[in-house]
Amino acid sequence: MLKRFGPFVILLLSLVILTGCFNGSPEERIHKILEKTAEKESDFTENQEPLNELEKKEKEKYEKIIKLGLDDYERIVELSDEAAKNIDEREKIIEKEQSSMQSSKEQFNQIDEQIGKIEDEKIKKEATEMKKIMSERYSTYDDLYDAYQQSLAYDRELYELFKKEDLKMDELQVQIEKINTSYTKVLEANEEFNALTEKSNQKKESFYDSSGIEMADSTK
């Protein structure tokens, strides 16, 4: 007989849990949203080291090709194909990062409704400023993603050029200049993104201080 009550007990517990999710002040609900926002970025954080390693390996292959001086064509083709595979791996990581950041952004946008419910004007101002900076951070990441994708495309073109038996040095130089310009944009966007990440964390701390909420490590 007791088993018949199982589903009802589970349903009741589910309702209690769901009710708990929507309880609390707007400040507390924003805190929960920000924690989930940080969790959504876990793929982004975890992929930084493998991406850096792949970039180093690609640079090594490029330097080996340059040292060959276009004399050992077969070896150059081999290295170029390896570099192309490296680019494919980097692109997969970047796509995972981008997906992670988009999920984080969607989660973050849920704070708009909660900010409007904050009664204390000082805390509301803190939350509004935090929203502005973090939105700029997401926008800058989009710029970084686009710039990096363009750089990968130019890298691919470079390694296809290396495989041309009649490659001209001026043709190679033009491509290298395109790549250098592209990666300059990547570096600039990355620096801005890092600066906004730091500023976002400061704004979170300021918001938590004003609202009396202890900042969890996962939100940093």
PDB file of C-alpha atoms in Angstrom:
ATOM      1  CA  MET A   1       0.000   0.000   0.000  1.00  0.00           C
ATOM      2  CA  LEU A   2       2.772   2.392   0.827  1.00  0.00           C
ATOM      3  CA  LYS A   3       4.190   2.090  -2.669  1.00  0.00           C
ATOM      4  CA  ARG A   4       1.059   3.711  -4.059  1.00  0.00           C
ATOM      5  CA  PHE A   5       2.054   6.954  -2.359  1.00  0.00           C
ATOM      6  CA  GLY A   6       5.518   6.984  -3.949  1.00  0.00           C
ATOM      7  CA  PRO A   7       4.661   9.137  -7.003  1.00  0.00           C
ATOM      8  CA  PHE A   8       2.728  11.607  -4.848  1.00  0.00           C
ATOM      9  CA  VAL A   9       5.627  11.947  -2.422  1.00  0.00           C
ATOM     10  CA  ILE A  10       8.026  12.535  -5.316  1.00  0.00           C
ATOM     11  CA  LEU A  11       5.663  15.087  -6.839  1.00  0.00           C
ATOM     12  CA  LEU A  12       5.353  16.879  -3.505  1.00  0.00           C
ATOM     13  CA  LEU A  13       9.135  16.967  -3.084  1.00  0.00           C
ATOM     14  CA  SER A  14       9.519  18.293  -6.606  1.00  0.00           C
ATOM     15  CA  LEU A  15       7.083  21.094  -5.891  1.00  0.00           C
ATOM     16  CA  VAL A  16       8.966  21.984  -2.708  1.00  0.00           C
ATOM     17  CA  ILE A  17      12.259  22.090  -4.600  1.00  0.00           C
ATOM     18  CA  LEU A  18      10.786  24.168  -7.416  1.00  0.00           C
ATOM     19  CA  THR A  19       9.223  26.558  -4.925  1.00  0.00           C
ATOM     20  CA  GLY A  20      12.586  26.906  -3.227  1.00  0.00           C
ATOM     21  CA  CYS A  21      14.193  27.865  -6.522  1.00  0.00           C
ATOM     22  CA  PHE A  22      11.893  30.843  -6.853  1.00  0.00           C
ATOM     23  CA  ASN A  23      12.026  31.910  -3.227  1.00  0.00           C
ATOM     24  CA  GLY A  24      14.375  34.510  -1.826  1.00  0.00           C
ATOM     25  CA  SER A  25      15.051  38.148  -2.557  1.00  0.00           C
ATOM     26  CA  PRO A  26      15.897  39.416  -6.068  1.00  0.00           C
ATOM     27  CA  GLU A  27      19.485  39.797  -4.867  1.00  0.00           C
ATOM     28  CA  GLU A  28      19.624  36.122  -3.858  1.00  0.00           C
ATOM     29  CA  ARG A  29      18.083  35.043  -7.134  1.00  0.00           C
ATOM     30  CA  ILE A  30      20.688  37.095  -9.032  1.00  0.00           C
ATOM     31  CA  HIS A  31      23.367  35.362  -6.978  1.00  0.00           C
ATOM     32  CA  LYS A  32      22.047  31.948  -8.077  1.00  0.00           C
ATOM     33  CA  ILE A  33      21.874  33.074 -11.708  1.00  0.00           C
ATOM     34  CA  LEU A  34      25.483  34.259 -11.582  1.00  0.00           C
ATOM     35  CA  GLU A  35      26.618  30.961 -10.077  1.00  0.00           C
ATOM     36  CA  LYS A  36      24.939  29.083 -12.927  1.00  0.00           C
ATOM     37  CA  THR A  37      26.434  31.556 -15.389  1.00  0.00           C
ATOM     38  CA  ALA A  38      29.917  30.706 -14.136  1.00  0.00           C
ATOM     39  CA  GLU A  39      29.174  26.979 -14.364  1.00  0.00           C
ATOM     40  CA  LYS A  40      28.182  27.395 -18.012  1.00  0.00           C
ATOM     41  CA  GLU A  41      31.654  28.778 -18.732  1.00  0.00           C
ATOM     42  CA  SER A  42      33.448  25.696 -17.417  1.00  0.00           C
ATOM     43  CA  ASP A  43      34.238  24.454 -20.951  1.00  0.00           C
ATOM     44  CA  PHE A  44      35.715  27.839 -21.795  1.00  0.00           C
ATOM     45  CA  THR A  45      38.043  27.746 -18.800  1.00  0.00           C
ATOM     46  CA  GLU A  46      39.073  24.124 -19.240  1.00  0.00           C
ATOM     47  CA  ASN A  47      39.938  24.579 -22.919  1.00  0.00           C
ATOM     48  CA  GLN A  48      42.443  27.396 -22.475  1.00  0.00           C
ATOM     49  CA  GLU A  49      45.440  25.159 -21.750  1.00  0.00           C
ATOM     50  CA  PRO A  50      44.880  22.643 -24.605  1.00  0.00           C
ATOM     51  CA  LEU A  51      44.309  25.540 -26.997  1.00  0.00           C
ATOM     52  CA  ASN A  52      47.586  27.164 -25.951  1.00  0.00           C
ATOM     53  CA  GLU A  53      49.395  23.850 -26.450  1.00  0.00           C
ATOM     54  CA  LEU A  54      47.995  23.477 -29.951  1.00  0.00           C
ATOM     55  CA  GLU A  55      49.025  27.033 -30.803  1.00  0.00           C
ATOM     56  CA  LYS A  56      52.590  26.275 -29.683  1.00  0.00           C
ATOM     57  CA  LYS A  57      52.716  23.107 -31.797  1.00  0.00           C
ATOM     58  CA  GLU A  58      51.401  24.946 -34.846  1.00  0.00           C
ATOM     59  CA  LYS A  59      54.060  27.611 -34.404  1.00  0.00           C
ATOM     60  CA  GLU A  60      56.739  24.911 -34.263  1.00  0.00           C
ATOM     61  CA  LYS A  61      55.535  23.415 -37.549  1.00  0.00           C
ATOM     62  CA  TYR A  62      55.514  26.839 -39.164  1.00  0.00           C
ATOM     63  CA  GLU A  63      59.090  27.498 -38.045  1.00  0.00           C
ATOM     64  CA  LYS A  64      60.214  24.114 -39.379  1.00  0.00           C
ATOM     65  CA  ILE A  65      58.696  24.894 -42.772  1.00  0.00           C
ATOM     66  CA  ILE A  66      60.387  28.286 -42.912  1.00  0.00           C
ATOM     67  CA  LYS A  67      63.758  26.745 -42.039  1.00  0.00           C
ATOM     68  CA  LEU A  68      63.411  24.287 -44.910  1.00  0.00           C
ATOM     69  CA  GLY A  69      63.420  27.294 -47.227  1.00  0.00           C
ATOM     70  CA  LEU A  70      60.977  25.668 -49.674  1.00  0.00           C
ATOM     71  CA  ASP A  71      63.718  23.237 -50.758  1.00  0.00           C
ATOM     72  CA  ASP A  72      62.317  19.989 -49.304  1.00  0.00           C
ATOM     73  CA  TYR A  73      58.878  20.004 -50.931  1.00  0.00           C
ATOM     74  CA  GLU A  74      57.694  16.611 -49.633  1.00  0.00           C
ATOM     75  CA  ARG A  75      58.582  17.483 -46.052  1.00  0.00           C
ATOM     76  CA  ILE A  76      56.881  20.865 -46.411  1.00  0.00           C
ATOM     77  CA  VAL A  77      53.689  19.185 -47.639  1.00  0.00           C
ATOM     78  CA  GLU A  78      53.823  16.751 -44.727  1.00  0.00           C
ATOM     79  CA  LEU A  79      54.262  19.528 -42.180  1.00  0.00           C
ATOM     80  CA  SER A  80      51.542  21.605 -43.836  1.00  0.00           C
ATOM     81  CA  ASP A  81      49.068  18.734 -43.601  1.00  0.00           C
ATOM     82  CA  GLU A  82      49.937  18.287 -39.924  1.00  0.00           C
ATOM     83  CA  ALA A  83      49.426  22.005 -39.344  1.00  0.00           C
ATOM     84  CA  ALA A  84      46.043  21.832 -41.084  1.00  0.00           C
ATOM     85  CA  LYS A  85      44.959  19.070 -38.677  1.00  0.00           C
ATOM     86  CA  ASN A  86      46.148  21.260 -35.818  1.00  0.00           C
ATOM     87  CA  ILE A  87      43.922  24.061 -37.111  1.00  0.00           C
ATOM     88  CA  ASP A  88      40.950  21.669 -37.224  1.00  0.00           C
ATOM     89  CA  GLU A  89      41.549  20.754 -33.574  1.00  0.00           C
ATOM     90  CA  ARG A  90      41.804  24.386 -32.555  1.00  0.00           C
ATOM     91  CA  GLU A  91      38.595  25.182 -34.385  1.00  0.00           C
ATOM     92  CA  LYS A  92      36.758  22.409 -32.513  1.00  0.00           C
ATOM     93  CA  ILE A  93      37.944  23.868 -29.218  1.00  0.00           C
ATOM     94  CA  ILE A  94      36.929  27.379 -30.238  1.00  0.00           C
ATOM     95  CA  GLU A  95      33.470  26.134 -31.202  1.00  0.00           C
ATOM     96  CA  LYS A  96      33.112  24.485 -27.776  1.00  0.00           C
ATOM     97  CA  GLU A  97      34.228  27.710 -26.129  1.00  0.00           C
ATOM     98  CA  GLN A  98      31.779  29.738 -28.145  1.00  0.00           C
ATOM     99  CA  SER A  99      28.916  27.374 -27.281  1.00  0.00           C
ATOM    100  CA  SER A 100      29.876  27.587 -23.610  1.00  0.00           C
ATOM    101  CA  MET A 101      29.912  31.390 -23.680  1.00  0.00           C
ATOM    102  CA  GLN A 102      26.568  31.564 -25.473  1.00  0.00           C
ATOM    103  CA  SER A 103      24.991  29.324 -22.822  1.00  0.00           C
ATOM    104  CA  SER A 104      26.523  31.513 -20.135  1.00  0.00           C
ATOM    105  CA  LYS A 105      25.164  34.642 -21.818  1.00  0.00           C
ATOM    106  CA  GLU A 106      21.636  33.204 -22.059  1.00  0.00           C
ATOM    107  CA  GLN A 107      21.758  32.300 -18.376  1.00  0.00           C
ATOM    108  CA  PHE A 108      23.106  35.726 -17.446  1.00  0.00           C
ATOM    109  CA  ASN A 109      20.351  37.601 -19.299  1.00  0.00           C
ATOM    110  CA  GLN A 110      17.869  36.231 -16.771  1.00  0.00           C
ATOM    111  CA  ILE A 111      19.041  38.818 -14.236  1.00  0.00           C
ATOM    112  CA  ASP A 112      17.214  41.634 -16.085  1.00  0.00           C
ATOM    113  CA  GLU A 113      13.875  40.742 -14.519  1.00  0.00           C
ATOM    114  CA  GLN A 114      15.418  40.410 -11.055  1.00  0.00           C
ATOM    115  CA  ILE A 115      17.214  43.768 -11.239  1.00  0.00           C
ATOM    116  CA  GLY A 116      13.847  45.441 -11.820  1.00  0.00           C
ATOM    117  CA  LYS A 117      12.548  43.926  -8.572  1.00  0.00           C
ATOM    118  CA  ILE A 118      15.354  45.259  -6.344  1.00  0.00           C
ATOM    119  CA  GLU A 119      13.945  47.867  -3.959  1.00  0.00           C
ATOM    120  CA  ASP A 120      17.173  49.343  -2.611  1.00  0.00           C
ATOM    121  CA  GLU A 121      18.311  51.945  -5.158  1.00  0.00           C
ATOM    122  CA  LYS A 122      21.988  51.624  -4.247  1.00  0.00           C
ATOM    123  CA  ILE A 123      21.940  47.857  -4.753  1.00  0.00           C
ATOM    124  CA  LYS A 124      19.923  48.250  -7.949  1.00  0.00           C
ATOM    125  CA  LYS A 125      22.559  50.653  -9.256  1.00  0.00           C
ATOM    126  CA  GLU A 126      25.323  48.165  -8.403  1.00  0.00           C
ATOM    127  CA  ALA A 127      23.424  45.399 -10.195  1.00  0.00           C
ATOM    128  CA  THR A 128      22.794  47.605 -13.238  1.00  0.00           C
ATOM    129  CA  GLU A 129      26.480  48.537 -13.500  1.00  0.00           C
ATOM    130  CA  MET A 130      27.440  44.893 -13.153  1.00  0.00           C
ATOM    131  CA  LYS A 131      25.007  43.972 -15.929  1.00  0.00           C
ATOM    132  CA  LYS A 132      26.483  46.622 -18.216  1.00  0.00           C
ATOM    133  CA  ILE A 133      30.104  45.498 -17.739  1.00  0.00           C
ATOM    134  CA  MET A 134      29.289  41.816 -18.072  1.00  0.00           C
ATOM    135  CA  SER A 135      27.278  42.474 -21.231  1.00  0.00           C
ATOM    136  CA  GLU A 136      30.291  44.289 -22.676  1.00  0.00           C
ATOM    137  CA  ARG A 137      32.396  41.254 -21.774  1.00  0.00           C
ATOM    138  CA  TYR A 138      30.110  38.925 -23.733  1.00  0.00           C
ATOM    139  CA  SER A 139      30.130  41.322 -26.681  1.00  0.00           C
ATOM    140  CA  THR A 140      33.925  41.475 -26.617  1.00  0.00           C
ATOM    141  CA  TYR A 141      34.102  37.695 -26.577  1.00  0.00           C
ATOM    142  CA  ASP A 142      32.011  37.653 -29.765  1.00  0.00           C
ATOM    143  CA  ASP A 143      34.600  39.969 -31.344  1.00  0.00           C
ATOM    144  CA  LEU A 144      37.398  37.711 -30.095  1.00  0.00           C
ATOM    145  CA  TYR A 145      35.694  34.624 -31.506  1.00  0.00           C
ATOM    146  CA  ASP A 146      35.190  36.248 -34.922  1.00  0.00           C
ATOM    147  CA  ALA A 147      38.792  37.479 -35.032  1.00  0.00           C
ATOM    148  CA  TYR A 148      40.164  34.062 -34.067  1.00  0.00           C
ATOM    149  CA  GLN A 149      38.048  32.307 -36.673  1.00  0.00           C
ATOM    150  CA  GLN A 150      39.354  34.692 -39.327  1.00  0.00           C
ATOM    151  CA  SER A 151      42.906  33.972 -38.215  1.00  0.00           C
ATOM    152  CA  LEU A 152      42.317  30.245 -38.519  1.00  0.00           C
ATOM    153  CA  ALA A 153      41.018  30.765 -42.045  1.00  0.00           C
ATOM    154  CA  TYR A 154      44.155  32.715 -42.984  1.00  0.00           C
ATOM    155  CA  ASP A 155      46.308  29.996 -41.388  1.00  0.00           C
ATOM    156  CA  ARG A 156      44.636  27.394 -43.576  1.00  0.00           C
ATOM    157  CA  GLU A 157      45.329  29.488 -46.658  1.00  0.00           C
ATOM    158  CA  LEU A 158      48.972  29.758 -45.632  1.00  0.00           C
ATOM    159  CA  TYR A 159      49.503  26.008 -45.397  1.00  0.00           C
ATOM    160  CA  GLU A 160      47.773  25.497 -48.739  1.00  0.00           C
ATOM    161  CA  LEU A 161      50.209  28.025 -50.191  1.00  0.00           C
ATOM    162  CA  PHE A 162      53.164  26.114 -48.767  1.00  0.00           C
ATOM    163  CA  LYS A 163      51.980  23.081 -50.765  1.00  0.00           C
ATOM    164  CA  LYS A 164      52.271  24.949 -54.070  1.00  0.00           C
ATOM    165  CA  GLU A 165      55.365  23.877 -55.959  1.00  0.00           C
ATOM    166  CA  ASP A 166      55.527  27.216 -57.801  1.00  0.00           C
ATOM    167  CA  LEU A 167      54.992  29.369 -54.686  1.00  0.00           C
ATOM    168  CA  LYS A 168      56.347  32.905 -55.080  1.00  0.00           C
ATOM    169  CA  MET A 169      57.920  34.693 -52.111  1.00  0.00           C
ATOM    170  CA  ASP A 170      55.829  37.831 -52.624  1.00  0.00           C
ATOM    171  CA  GLU A 171      52.678  35.685 -52.553  1.00  0.00           C
ATOM    172  CA  LEU A 172      53.822  34.170 -49.275  1.00  0.00           C
ATOM    173  CA  GLN A 173      54.658  37.577 -47.833  1.00  0.00           C
ATOM    174  CA  VAL A 174      51.180  38.929 -48.593  1.00  0.00           C
ATOM    175  CA  GLN A 175      49.590  35.990 -46.759  1.00  0.00           C
ATOM    176  CA  ILE A 176      51.877  36.371 -43.750  1.00  0.00           C
ATOM    177  CA  GLU A 177      50.970  40.057 -43.508  1.00  0.00           C
ATOM    178  CA  LYS A 178      47.262  39.136 -43.524  1.00  0.00           C
ATOM    179  CA  ILE A 179      47.870  36.657 -40.717  1.00  0.00           C
ATOM    180  CA  ASN A 180      49.887  39.131 -38.647  1.00  0.00           C
ATOM    181  CA  THR A 181      47.181  41.776 -38.990  1.00  0.00           C
ATOM    182  CA  SER A 182      44.523  39.231 -38.061  1.00  0.00           C
ATOM    183  CA  TYR A 183      46.348  38.022 -34.959  1.00  0.00           C
ATOM    184  CA  THR A 184      46.906  41.601 -33.859  1.00  0.00           C
ATOM    185  CA  LYS A 185      43.116  41.927 -33.753  1.00  0.00           C
ATOM    186  CA  VAL A 186      42.918  38.661 -31.789  1.00  0.00           C
ATOM    187  CA  LEU A 187      45.421  39.913 -29.216  1.00  0.00           C
ATOM    188  CA  GLU A 188      43.643  43.263 -28.853  1.00  0.00           C
ATOM    189  CA  ALA A 189      40.253  41.592 -28.394  1.00  0.00           C
ATOM    190  CA  ASN A 190      41.755  39.098 -25.942  1.00  0.00           C
ATOM    191  CA  GLU A 191      43.318  41.862 -23.839  1.00  0.00           C
ATOM    192  CA  GLU A 192      40.013  43.725 -23.738  1.00  0.00           C
ATOM    193  CA  PHE A 193      38.152  40.527 -22.831  1.00  0.00           C
ATOM    194  CA  ASN A 194      40.561  39.791 -19.971  1.00  0.00           C
ATOM    195  CA  ALA A 195      40.270  43.352 -18.691  1.00  0.00           C
ATOM    196  CA  LEU A 196      36.475  43.166 -18.768  1.00  0.00           C
ATOM    197  CA  THR A 197      36.559  39.779 -17.034  1.00  0.00           C
ATOM    198  CA  GLU A 198      38.543  41.318 -14.182  1.00  0.00           C
ATOM    199  CA  LYS A 199      36.239  44.321 -14.070  1.00  0.00           C
ATOM    200  CA  SER A 200      33.179  42.043 -14.093  1.00  0.00           C
ATOM    201  CA  ASN A 201      34.513  40.156 -11.087  1.00  0.00           C
ATOM    202  CA  GLN A 202      35.057  43.441  -9.261  1.00  0.00           C
ATOM    203  CA  LYS A 203      31.487  44.494 -10.041  1.00  0.00           C
ATOM    204  CA  LYS A 204      30.198  41.159  -8.758  1.00  0.00           C
ATOM    205  CA  GLU A 205      32.079  41.637  -5.497  1.00  0.00           C
ATOM    206  CA  SER A 206      30.739  45.158  -5.170  1.00  0.00           C
ATOM    207  CA  PHE A 207      27.184  43.937  -5.774  1.00  0.00           C
ATOM    208  CA  TYR A 208      27.572  41.126  -3.251  1.00  0.00           C
ATOM    209  CA  ASP A 209      29.029  43.499  -0.662  1.00  0.00           C
ATOM    210  CA  SER A 210      26.129  45.925  -1.081  1.00  0.00           C
ATOM    211  CA  SER A 211      23.509  43.187  -0.876  1.00  0.00           C
ATOM    212  CA  GLY A 212      25.213  41.337   1.997  1.00  0.00           C
ATOM    213  CA  ILE A 213      25.771  38.145  -0.003  1.00  0.00           C
ATOM    214  CA  GLU A 214      28.970  36.151   0.392  1.00  0.00           C
ATOM    215  CA  MET A 215      30.631  35.666  -2.971  1.00  0.00           C
ATOM    216  CA  ALA A 216      31.208  31.996  -3.830  1.00  0.00           C
ATOM    217  CA  ASP A 217      34.451  30.958  -5.541  1.00  0.00           C
ATOM    218  CA  SER A 218      32.537  29.592  -8.519  1.00  0.00           C
ATOM    219  CA  THR A 219      31.317  33.075  -9.403  1.00  0.00           C
ATOM    220  CA  LYS A 220      34.788  34.570  -9.670  1.00  0.00           C
TER     221      LYS A 220
END
